[in-house]
CSV table of C-alpha atoms in Angstrom, one decimal:
chain,number,residue,atom,x,y,z
A,1,MET,CA,-0.2,0.1,0.2
A,2,ASP,CA,1.4,3.6,-0.3
A,3,ASP,CA,0.4,4.3,2.4
A,4,TYR,CA,2.4,5.6,6.3
A,5,VAL,CA,2.3,2.0,8.0
A,6,LEU,CA,1.6,1.9,11.6
A,7,PHE,CA,2.4,-2.2,12.9
A,8,ASN,CA,0.8,-2.6,16.2
A,9,LYS,CA,1.2,-5.6,19.0
A,10,ALA,CA,-1.2,-8.1,17.4
A,11,GLY,CA,1.6,-7.9,14.4
A,12,SER,CA,-1.1,-6.5,11.9
A,13,LEU,CA,0.3,-3.1,9.9
A,14,ASN,CA,-1.8,-0.5,9.2
A,15,GLY,CA,-2.6,1.7,6.9
A,16,LYS,CA,-2.9,5.3,8.6
A,17,GLN,CA,-4.8,7.1,5.8
A,18,SER,CA,-6.1,4.4,3.9
A,19,GLY,CA,-6.9,1.7,6.6
A,20,LYS,CA,-5.8,-1.3,4.8
A,21,THR,CA,-5.0,-4.4,6.9
A,22,LEU,CA,-2.5,-6.5,6.2
A,23,LYS,CA,-2.2,-9.6,9.3
A,24,VAL,CA,-0.1,-13.1,9.9
A,25,GLY,CA,-1.6,-15.5,6.6
A,26,ASP,CA,-2.9,-13.1,4.6
A,27,ARG,CA,-2.7,-14.1,0.3
A,28,VAL,CA,-0.6,-10.6,-0.9
A,29,ARG,CA,1.2,-9.8,-4.2
A,30,ALA,CA,4.6,-8.5,-3.4
A,31,ARG,CA,8.3,-7.7,-6.1
A,32,ILE,CA,10.8,-8.9,-3.4
A,33,VAL,CA,13.5,-5.4,-3.4
A,34,ALA,CA,16.3,-7.2,-1.1
A,35,VAL,CA,17.8,-10.0,0.3
A,36,SER,CA,20.1,-9.8,3.1
A,37,PHE,CA,21.9,-12.8,4.5
A,38,ARG,CA,24.4,-10.2,7.0
A,39,ASP,CA,23.5,-13.2,9.4
A,40,PRO,CA,23.2,-16.4,8.0
A,41,LYS,CA,20.5,-16.8,10.9
A,42,THR,CA,18.4,-14.6,10.2
A,43,PRO,CA,17.5,-13.8,6.2
A,44,LYS,CA,15.5,-11.6,5.3
A,45,ILE,CA,13.7,-10.5,2.3
A,46,GLY,CA,12.6,-6.6,1.5
A,47,LEU,CA,9.4,-6.6,-0.6
A,48,THR,CA,7.9,-3.8,-1.8
A,49,MET,CA,3.8,-4.2,-2.4
A,50,ARG,CA,3.7,-0.2,-4.0
A,51,GLN,CA,3.1,-0.6,-8.0
A,52,PRO,CA,0.0,-1.0,-9.5
A,53,TYR,CA,-1.7,-4.6,-8.7
A,54,LEU,CA,0.7,-5.4,-5.8
A,55,GLY,CA,-0.9,-5.9,-2.8
A,56,LYS,CA,-3.7,-7.9,-0.1
A,57,LEU,CA,-5.4,-9.8,-2.9
A,58,GLU,CA,-8.8,-8.5,-2.3
A,59,TRP,CA,-7.1,-4.7,-3.3
A,60,ILE,CA,-6.0,-6.7,-6.2
A,61,GLU,CA,-10.0,-7.4,-7.1
A,62,ALA,CA,-11.5,-4.4,-5.8
A,63,GLU,CA,-8.4,-2.2,-8.5
A,64,VAL,CA,-9.1,-4.9,-11.0
A,65,LYS,CA,-12.8,-4.1,-10.6
A,66,ALA,CA,-12.5,-0.6,-10.5
A,67,ALA,CA,-10.4,-0.4,-13.5
A,68,GLY,CA,-13.1,-2.3,-15.9
A,69,LYS,CA,-16.1,-0.3,-14.9
A,70,ALA,CA,-13.8,3.3,-15.4
A,71,GLU,CA,-12.9,1.4,-19.4
A,72,LYS,CA,-16.4,0.7,-19.3
A,73,ALA,CA,-17.7,4.4,-18.0
A,74,THR,CA,-15.0,5.7,-21.2
A,75,ALA,CA,-15.9,4.0,-23.7
A,76,ALA,CA,-18.2,5.5,-26.6
A,77,PRO,CA,-20.7,3.6,-28.1
A,78,LYS,CA,-20.4,2.6,-31.7
A,79,LYS,CA,-22.8,4.0,-33.8
A,80,LYS,CA,-24.3,2.0,-36.5
A,81,GLU,CA,-23.5,2.1,-40.1
A,82,LYS,CA,-26.3,3.1,-42.9
A,83,LYS,CA,-25.8,0.8,-46.1
């Protein structure tokens, strides 16, 4: 989410402006931006979900629906040609 994220003690991430929430176990689509093996006992993977069509799967579905509706609304009706 492209938002300021707050981490709460229950282990979820909450978007300050959007109100979106990510919890452990949520299915997401993300892009890997970094991999760190600085401490071999606890390797880390850095992820981003700021680009379109990344984030929680429910958010992506809503984004796709909204894009489809907007596309239909802006499409001009086809005119019938006279023979």
